[in-house]
Each structure stands twice: as C-alpha cells, then as structure tokens.
PDB file of C-alpha atoms in Angstrom:
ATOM      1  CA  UNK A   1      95.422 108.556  65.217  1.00  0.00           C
ATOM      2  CA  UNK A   2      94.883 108.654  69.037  1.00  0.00           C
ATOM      3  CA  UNK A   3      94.390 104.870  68.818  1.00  0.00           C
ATOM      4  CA  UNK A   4      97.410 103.904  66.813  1.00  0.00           C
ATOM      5  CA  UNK A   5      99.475 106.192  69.312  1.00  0.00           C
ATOM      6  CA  UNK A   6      98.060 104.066  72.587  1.00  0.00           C
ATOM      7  CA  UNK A   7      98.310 101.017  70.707  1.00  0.00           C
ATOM      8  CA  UNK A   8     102.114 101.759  69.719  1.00  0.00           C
ATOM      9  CA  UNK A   9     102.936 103.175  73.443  1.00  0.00           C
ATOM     10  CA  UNK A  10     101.128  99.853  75.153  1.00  0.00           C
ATOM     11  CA  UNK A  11     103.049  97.414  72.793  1.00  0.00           C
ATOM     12  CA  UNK A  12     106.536  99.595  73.600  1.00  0.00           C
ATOM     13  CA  UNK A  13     106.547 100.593  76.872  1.00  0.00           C
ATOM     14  CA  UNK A  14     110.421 101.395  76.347  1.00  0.00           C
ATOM     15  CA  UNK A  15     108.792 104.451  74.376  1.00  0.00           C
ATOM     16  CA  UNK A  16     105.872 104.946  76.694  1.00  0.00           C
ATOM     17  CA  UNK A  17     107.708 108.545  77.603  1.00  0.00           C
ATOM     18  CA  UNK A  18     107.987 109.569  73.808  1.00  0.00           C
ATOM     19  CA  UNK A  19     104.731 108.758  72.940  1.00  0.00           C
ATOM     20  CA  UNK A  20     103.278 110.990  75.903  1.00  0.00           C
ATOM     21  CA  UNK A  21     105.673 113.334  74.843  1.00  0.00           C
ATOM     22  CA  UNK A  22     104.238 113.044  71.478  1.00  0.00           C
ATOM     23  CA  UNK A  23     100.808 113.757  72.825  1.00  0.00           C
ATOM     24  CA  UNK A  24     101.482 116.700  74.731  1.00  0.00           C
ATOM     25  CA  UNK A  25     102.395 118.264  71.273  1.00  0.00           C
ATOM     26  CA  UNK A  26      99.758 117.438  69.526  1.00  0.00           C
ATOM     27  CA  UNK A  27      97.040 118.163  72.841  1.00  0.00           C
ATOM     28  CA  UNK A  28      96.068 121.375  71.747  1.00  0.00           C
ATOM     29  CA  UNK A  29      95.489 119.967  67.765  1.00  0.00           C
ATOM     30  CA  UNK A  30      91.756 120.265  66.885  1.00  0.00           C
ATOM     31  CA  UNK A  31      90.186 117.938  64.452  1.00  0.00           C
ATOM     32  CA  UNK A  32      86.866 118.392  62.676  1.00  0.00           C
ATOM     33  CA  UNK A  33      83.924 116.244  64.622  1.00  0.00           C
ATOM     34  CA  UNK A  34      82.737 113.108  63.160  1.00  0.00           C
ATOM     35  CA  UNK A  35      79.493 113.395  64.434  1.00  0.00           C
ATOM     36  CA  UNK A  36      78.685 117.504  64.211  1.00  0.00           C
ATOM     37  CA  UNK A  37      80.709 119.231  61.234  1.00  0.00           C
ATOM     38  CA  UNK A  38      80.174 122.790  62.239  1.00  0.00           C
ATOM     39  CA  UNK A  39      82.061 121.574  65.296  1.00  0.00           C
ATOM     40  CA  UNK A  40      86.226 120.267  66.372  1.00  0.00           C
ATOM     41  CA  UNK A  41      87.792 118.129  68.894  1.00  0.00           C
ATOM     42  CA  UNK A  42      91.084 118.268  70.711  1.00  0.00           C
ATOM     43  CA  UNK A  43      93.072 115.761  70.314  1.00  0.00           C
ATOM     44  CA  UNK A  44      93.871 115.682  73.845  1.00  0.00           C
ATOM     45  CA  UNK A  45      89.926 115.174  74.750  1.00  0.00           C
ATOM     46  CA  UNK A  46      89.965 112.454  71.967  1.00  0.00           C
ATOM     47  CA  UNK A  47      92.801 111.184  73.854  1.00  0.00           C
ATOM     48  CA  UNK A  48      91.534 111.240  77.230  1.00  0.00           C
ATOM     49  CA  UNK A  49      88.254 109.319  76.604  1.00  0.00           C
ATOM     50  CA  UNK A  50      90.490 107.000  74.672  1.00  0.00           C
ATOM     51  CA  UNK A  51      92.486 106.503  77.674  1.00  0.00           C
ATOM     52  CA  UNK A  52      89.073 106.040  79.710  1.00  0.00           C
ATOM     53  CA  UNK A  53      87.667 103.370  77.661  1.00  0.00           C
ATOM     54  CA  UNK A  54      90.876 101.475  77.193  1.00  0.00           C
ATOM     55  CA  UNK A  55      91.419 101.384  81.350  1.00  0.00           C
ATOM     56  CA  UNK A  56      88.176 100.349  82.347  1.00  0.00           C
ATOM     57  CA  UNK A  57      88.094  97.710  78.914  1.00  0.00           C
ATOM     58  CA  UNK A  58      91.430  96.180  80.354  1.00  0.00           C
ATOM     59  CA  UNK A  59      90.603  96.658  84.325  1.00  0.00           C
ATOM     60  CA  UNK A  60      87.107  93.966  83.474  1.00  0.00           C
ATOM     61  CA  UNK A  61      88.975  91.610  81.138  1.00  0.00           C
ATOM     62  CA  UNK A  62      91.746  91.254  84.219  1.00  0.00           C
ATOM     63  CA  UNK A  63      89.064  89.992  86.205  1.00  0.00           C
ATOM     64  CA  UNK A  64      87.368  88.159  83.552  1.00  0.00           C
ATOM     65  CA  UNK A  65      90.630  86.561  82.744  1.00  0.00           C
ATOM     66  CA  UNK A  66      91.402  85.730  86.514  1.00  0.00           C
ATOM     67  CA  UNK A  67      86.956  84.604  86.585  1.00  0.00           C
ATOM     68  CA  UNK A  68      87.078  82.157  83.805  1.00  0.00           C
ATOM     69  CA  UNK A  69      90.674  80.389  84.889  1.00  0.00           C
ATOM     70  CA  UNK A  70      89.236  80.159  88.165  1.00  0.00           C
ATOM     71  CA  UNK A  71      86.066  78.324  87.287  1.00  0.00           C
ATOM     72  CA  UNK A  72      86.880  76.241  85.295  1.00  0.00           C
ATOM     73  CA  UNK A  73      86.272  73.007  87.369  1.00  0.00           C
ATOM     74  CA  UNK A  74      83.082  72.824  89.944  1.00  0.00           C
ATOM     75  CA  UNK A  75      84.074  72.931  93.424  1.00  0.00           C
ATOM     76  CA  UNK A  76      82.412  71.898  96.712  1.00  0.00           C
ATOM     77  CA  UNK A  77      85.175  71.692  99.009  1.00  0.00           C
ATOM     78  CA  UNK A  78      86.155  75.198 101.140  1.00  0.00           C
ATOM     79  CA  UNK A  79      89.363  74.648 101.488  1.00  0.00           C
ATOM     80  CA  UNK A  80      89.629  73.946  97.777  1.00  0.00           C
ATOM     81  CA  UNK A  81      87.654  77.397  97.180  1.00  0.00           C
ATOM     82  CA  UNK A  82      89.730  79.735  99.541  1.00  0.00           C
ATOM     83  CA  UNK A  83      92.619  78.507  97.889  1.00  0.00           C
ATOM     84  CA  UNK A  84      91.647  79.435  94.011  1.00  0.00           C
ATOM     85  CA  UNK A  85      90.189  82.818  95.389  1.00  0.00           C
ATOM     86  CA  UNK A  86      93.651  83.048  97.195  1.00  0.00           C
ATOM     87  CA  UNK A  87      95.256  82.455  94.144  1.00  0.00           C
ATOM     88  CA  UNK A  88      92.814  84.940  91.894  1.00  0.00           C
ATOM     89  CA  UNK A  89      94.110  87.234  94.364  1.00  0.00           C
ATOM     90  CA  UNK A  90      97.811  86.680  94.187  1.00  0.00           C
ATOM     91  CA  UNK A  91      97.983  86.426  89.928  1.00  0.00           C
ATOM     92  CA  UNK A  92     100.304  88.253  87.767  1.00  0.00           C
ATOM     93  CA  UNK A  93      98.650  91.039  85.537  1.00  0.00           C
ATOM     94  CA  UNK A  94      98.749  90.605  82.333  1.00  0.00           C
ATOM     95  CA  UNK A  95     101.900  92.959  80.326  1.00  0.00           C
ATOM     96  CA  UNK A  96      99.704  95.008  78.329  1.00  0.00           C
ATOM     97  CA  UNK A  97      97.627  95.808  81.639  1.00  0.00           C
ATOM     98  CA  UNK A  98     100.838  97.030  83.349  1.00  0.00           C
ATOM     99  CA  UNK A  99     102.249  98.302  80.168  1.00  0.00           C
ATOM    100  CA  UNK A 100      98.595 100.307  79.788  1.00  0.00           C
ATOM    101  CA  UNK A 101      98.925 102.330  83.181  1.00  0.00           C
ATOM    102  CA  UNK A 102     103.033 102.934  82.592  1.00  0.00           C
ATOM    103  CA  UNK A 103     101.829 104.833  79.387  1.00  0.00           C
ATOM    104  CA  UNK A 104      98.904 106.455  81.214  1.00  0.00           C
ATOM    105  CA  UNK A 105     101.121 107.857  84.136  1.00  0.00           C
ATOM    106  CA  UNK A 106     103.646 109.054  81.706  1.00  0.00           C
ATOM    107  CA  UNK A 107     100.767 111.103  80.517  1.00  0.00           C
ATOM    108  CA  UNK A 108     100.436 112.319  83.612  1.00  0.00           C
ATOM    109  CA  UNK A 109     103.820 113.158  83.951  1.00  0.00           C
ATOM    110  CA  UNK A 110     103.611 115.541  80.580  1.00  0.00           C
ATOM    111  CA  UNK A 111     100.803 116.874  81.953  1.00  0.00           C
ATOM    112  CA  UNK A 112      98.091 115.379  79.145  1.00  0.00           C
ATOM    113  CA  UNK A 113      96.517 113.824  81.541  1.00  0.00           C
ATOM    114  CA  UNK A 114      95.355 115.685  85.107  1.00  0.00           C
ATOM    115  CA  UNK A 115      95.679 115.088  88.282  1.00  0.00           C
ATOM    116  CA  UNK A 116      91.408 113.923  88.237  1.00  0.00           C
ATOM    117  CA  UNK A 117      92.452 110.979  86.068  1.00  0.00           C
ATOM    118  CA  UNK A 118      94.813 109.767  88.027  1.00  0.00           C
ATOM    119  CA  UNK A 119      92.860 110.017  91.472  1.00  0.00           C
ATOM    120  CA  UNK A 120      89.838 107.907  89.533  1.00  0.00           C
ATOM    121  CA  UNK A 121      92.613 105.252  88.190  1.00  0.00           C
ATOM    122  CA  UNK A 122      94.011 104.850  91.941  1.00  0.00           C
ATOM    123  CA  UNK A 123      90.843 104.565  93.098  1.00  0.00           C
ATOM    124  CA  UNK A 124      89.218 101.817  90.629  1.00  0.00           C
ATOM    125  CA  UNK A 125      92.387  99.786  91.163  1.00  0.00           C
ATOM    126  CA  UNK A 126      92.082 100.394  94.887  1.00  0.00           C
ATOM    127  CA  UNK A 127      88.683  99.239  94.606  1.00  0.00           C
ATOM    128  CA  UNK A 128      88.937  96.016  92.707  1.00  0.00           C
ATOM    129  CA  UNK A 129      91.836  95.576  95.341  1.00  0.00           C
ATOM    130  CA  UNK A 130      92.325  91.837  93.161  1.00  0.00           C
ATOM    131  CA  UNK A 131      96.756  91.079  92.823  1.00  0.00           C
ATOM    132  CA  UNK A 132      96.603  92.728  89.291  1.00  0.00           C
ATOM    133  CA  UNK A 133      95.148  95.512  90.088  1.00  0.00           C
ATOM    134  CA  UNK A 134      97.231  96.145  93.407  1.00  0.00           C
ATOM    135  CA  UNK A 135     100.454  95.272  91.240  1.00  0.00           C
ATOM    136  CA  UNK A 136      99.510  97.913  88.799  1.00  0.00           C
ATOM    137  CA  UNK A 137      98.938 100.035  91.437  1.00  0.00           C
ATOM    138  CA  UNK A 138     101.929  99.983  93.048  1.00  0.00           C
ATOM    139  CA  UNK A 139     103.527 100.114  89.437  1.00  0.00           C
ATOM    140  CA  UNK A 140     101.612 103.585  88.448  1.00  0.00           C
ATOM    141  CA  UNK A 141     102.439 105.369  92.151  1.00  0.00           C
ATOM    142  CA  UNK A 142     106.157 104.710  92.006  1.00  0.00           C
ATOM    143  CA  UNK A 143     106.251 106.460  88.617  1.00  0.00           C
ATOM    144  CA  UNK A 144     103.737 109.309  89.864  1.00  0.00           C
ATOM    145  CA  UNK A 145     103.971 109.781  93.448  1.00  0.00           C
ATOM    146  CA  UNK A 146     106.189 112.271  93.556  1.00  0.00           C
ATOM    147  CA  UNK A 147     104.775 115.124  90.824  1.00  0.00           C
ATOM    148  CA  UNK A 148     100.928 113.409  92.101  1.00  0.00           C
ATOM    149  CA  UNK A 149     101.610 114.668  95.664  1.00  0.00           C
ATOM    150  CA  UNK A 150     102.596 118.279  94.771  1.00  0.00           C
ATOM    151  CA  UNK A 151      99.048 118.495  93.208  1.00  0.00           C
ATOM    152  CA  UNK A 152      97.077 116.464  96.188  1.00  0.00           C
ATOM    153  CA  UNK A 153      96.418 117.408  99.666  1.00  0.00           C
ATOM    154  CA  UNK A 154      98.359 115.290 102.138  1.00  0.00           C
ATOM    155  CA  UNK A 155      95.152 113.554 103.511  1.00  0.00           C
ATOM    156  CA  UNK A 156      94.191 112.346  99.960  1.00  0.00           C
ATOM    157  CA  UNK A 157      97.857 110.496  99.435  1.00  0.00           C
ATOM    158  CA  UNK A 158      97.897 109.350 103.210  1.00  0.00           C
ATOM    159  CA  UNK A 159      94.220 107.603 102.483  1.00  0.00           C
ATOM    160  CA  UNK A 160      95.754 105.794  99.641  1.00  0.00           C
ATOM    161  CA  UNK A 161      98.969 104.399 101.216  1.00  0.00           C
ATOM    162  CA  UNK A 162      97.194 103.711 104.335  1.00  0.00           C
ATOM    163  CA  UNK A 163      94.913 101.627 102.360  1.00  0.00           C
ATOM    164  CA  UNK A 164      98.168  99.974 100.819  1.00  0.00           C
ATOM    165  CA  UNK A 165      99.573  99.330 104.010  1.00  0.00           C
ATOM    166  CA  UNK A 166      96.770  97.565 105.360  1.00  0.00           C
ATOM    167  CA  UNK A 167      96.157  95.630 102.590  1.00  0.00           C
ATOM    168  CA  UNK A 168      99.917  94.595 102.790  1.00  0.00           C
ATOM    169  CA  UNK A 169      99.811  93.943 106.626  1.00  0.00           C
ATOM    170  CA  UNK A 170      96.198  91.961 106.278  1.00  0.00           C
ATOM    171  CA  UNK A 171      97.987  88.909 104.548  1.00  0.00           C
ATOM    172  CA  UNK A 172      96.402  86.701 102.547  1.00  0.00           C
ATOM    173  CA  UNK A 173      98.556  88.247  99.607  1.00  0.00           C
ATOM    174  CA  UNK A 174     101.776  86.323  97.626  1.00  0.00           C
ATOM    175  CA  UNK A 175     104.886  86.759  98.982  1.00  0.00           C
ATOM    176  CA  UNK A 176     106.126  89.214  96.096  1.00  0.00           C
ATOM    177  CA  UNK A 177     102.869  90.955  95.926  1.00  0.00           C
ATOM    178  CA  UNK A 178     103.019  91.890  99.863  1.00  0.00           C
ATOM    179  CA  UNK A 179     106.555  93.049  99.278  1.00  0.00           C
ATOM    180  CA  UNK A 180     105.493  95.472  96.457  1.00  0.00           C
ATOM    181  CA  UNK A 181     102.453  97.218  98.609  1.00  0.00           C
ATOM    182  CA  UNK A 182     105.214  97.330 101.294  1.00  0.00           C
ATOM    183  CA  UNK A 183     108.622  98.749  98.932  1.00  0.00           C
ATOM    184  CA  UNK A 184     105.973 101.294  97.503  1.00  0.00           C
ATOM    185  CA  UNK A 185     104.588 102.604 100.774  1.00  0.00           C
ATOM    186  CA  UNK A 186     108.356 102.315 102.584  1.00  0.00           C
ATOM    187  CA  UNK A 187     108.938 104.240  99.476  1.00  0.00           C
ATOM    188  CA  UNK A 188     106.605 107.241  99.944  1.00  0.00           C
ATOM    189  CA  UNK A 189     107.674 107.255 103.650  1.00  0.00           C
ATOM    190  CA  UNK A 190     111.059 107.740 102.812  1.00  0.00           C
ATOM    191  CA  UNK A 191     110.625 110.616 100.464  1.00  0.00           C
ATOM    192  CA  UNK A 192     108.878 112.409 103.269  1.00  0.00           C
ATOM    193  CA  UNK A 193     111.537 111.767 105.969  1.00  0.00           C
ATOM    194  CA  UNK A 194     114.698 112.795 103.845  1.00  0.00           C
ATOM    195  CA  UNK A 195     115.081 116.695 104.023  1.00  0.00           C
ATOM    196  CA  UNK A 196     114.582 118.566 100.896  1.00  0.00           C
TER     197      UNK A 196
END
C-alpha cells in the first residue's frame, strides 16, 4: 500500500498534498510484520523507509543518468572535458526526481515526515551539489522553509543558504540554475526582513 501511495503521489504531483494528507491518516495504522508475526508495523515507519530508499534510489540514478550521457564518447581534450562536466553540472533533473521531493516535503508539511528527514535530504542534495540536485533543492526549501525554520536553530538554516549563496556566486552554474539558488536565498532573506 505505502508503495502504490508514493508511486500515485510521484506520477501526480497536482495531488502530492492529498496523498500526504492521506498518509498522515493512516500514520498511526499498524499492520502485522512480514517478517516476525507476533509483531506490527506503522504504516508511517513503513512509509518513512519507503521514502528513504526511494530518495537515495533516485538521488544515484540522477547521477548515473547525467555519468552515462556524459561518457559516452572518449575525450582527450580539456577544454572538451570542462565543458561536459560544465554541462553535467548545469542539467535539468529528471520530473519524477523533482516530483519525488515535492511529495516528500508535503510530508513534511503534514507532519509524517520530521524535521531529521528533511535536514538528511538537504544535506545529501547539498552534498552531491550536481544542477539536479541543487534544482531540487531549491524546489524542496521554497515549499518547506518556512514551517522547517520554526523547528531549526537559526545557525542550521543560515549554514544551508550560505552554502546556496556561494554556490550561486561561485559561477560555473547555467544561467537559470544560478537564478534559482539566488530567488530561493533572496527568498529566505526576505521573509526575515518583513515584520511579522
């Protein structure tokens, strides 16, 4: 059930917010164990490793999709090489990839998933720092910023869009890809400088 339900919300992101809706309802359902009869599961721990797997499955075949286009010719010359990692960096992700982490921050929003997940998906995206990742990124704090940073010390969301804002300012990045790091960190400055 947990897979048809992420499978349903990443195909209709339209409906991403009903289908987290959907799970917060049935979080606190317990289903017998597969493995250990005598014991249940939640469905909201089913759905959280679900989640897991499916983030880290899609976060490697981004970059194995981005690897294999990328080689698919032997180079020699540099110039020839900086430009294909240049453009590795600078590709689209894919729509279920984006689609993926709009479903998994509306889970955050209900409150299925915590504030933990969402500090370990900013940070592998962070990490791989690669134009997919950065666009999801940017994608996944606009929709979470605000209800992430009531949860977060200041320092923790300051690290992050500092890290945004250098990566925007460093260059090397596609024209629409530097505006996004820059509209989603002008974004987060501007919530903090209008009075509440």
């Amino acid at each position: 059930m947990v897979e048809l339900i992420f499978k349903r919300a990443v195909k209709k992101p339209d409906s991403a917010a009903v289908f987290a809706e959907l799970c917060q309802h049935l979080s606190e359902v317990e289903f017998q164990s597969l493995s250990d009869w005598s014991a249940s599961v939640s469905f909201r721990s089913l759905l959280v490793k679900h989640c897991q797997a499916e983030f880290m499955k899609n976060l490697d075949k981004e970059g194995i999709h981005q690897k294999s286009w990328s080689c698919l010719e032997p180079v020699q010359d540099v110039r020839v090489t900086d430009r294909l990692r240049e453009e590795q960096q600078n590709t689209k992700p894919s729509g279920r990839f984006l689609n993926m982490l709009r479903f998994i921050g509306e889970l955050f929003l209900s409150k299925v998933l915590a504030e933990k997940s969402m500090h370990c998906c900013i940070r592998r995206l962070l990490q791989k720092g690669d134009g997919p990742s950065l666009e999801g990124l940017c994608q996944l704090l606009q929709m979470i910023q605000q209800d992430l940073e009531v949860v977060t010390e200041k320092e923790v969301m300051d690290t992050y869009y500092n890290q945004l804002d250098h990566i925007a300012e460093k260059g090397k990045r596609a024209p629409r890809l530097s505006l996004l790091l820059r509209e989603t960190v002008d974004a987060r400055k501007m919530a903090y400088s209008t009075p509440h």
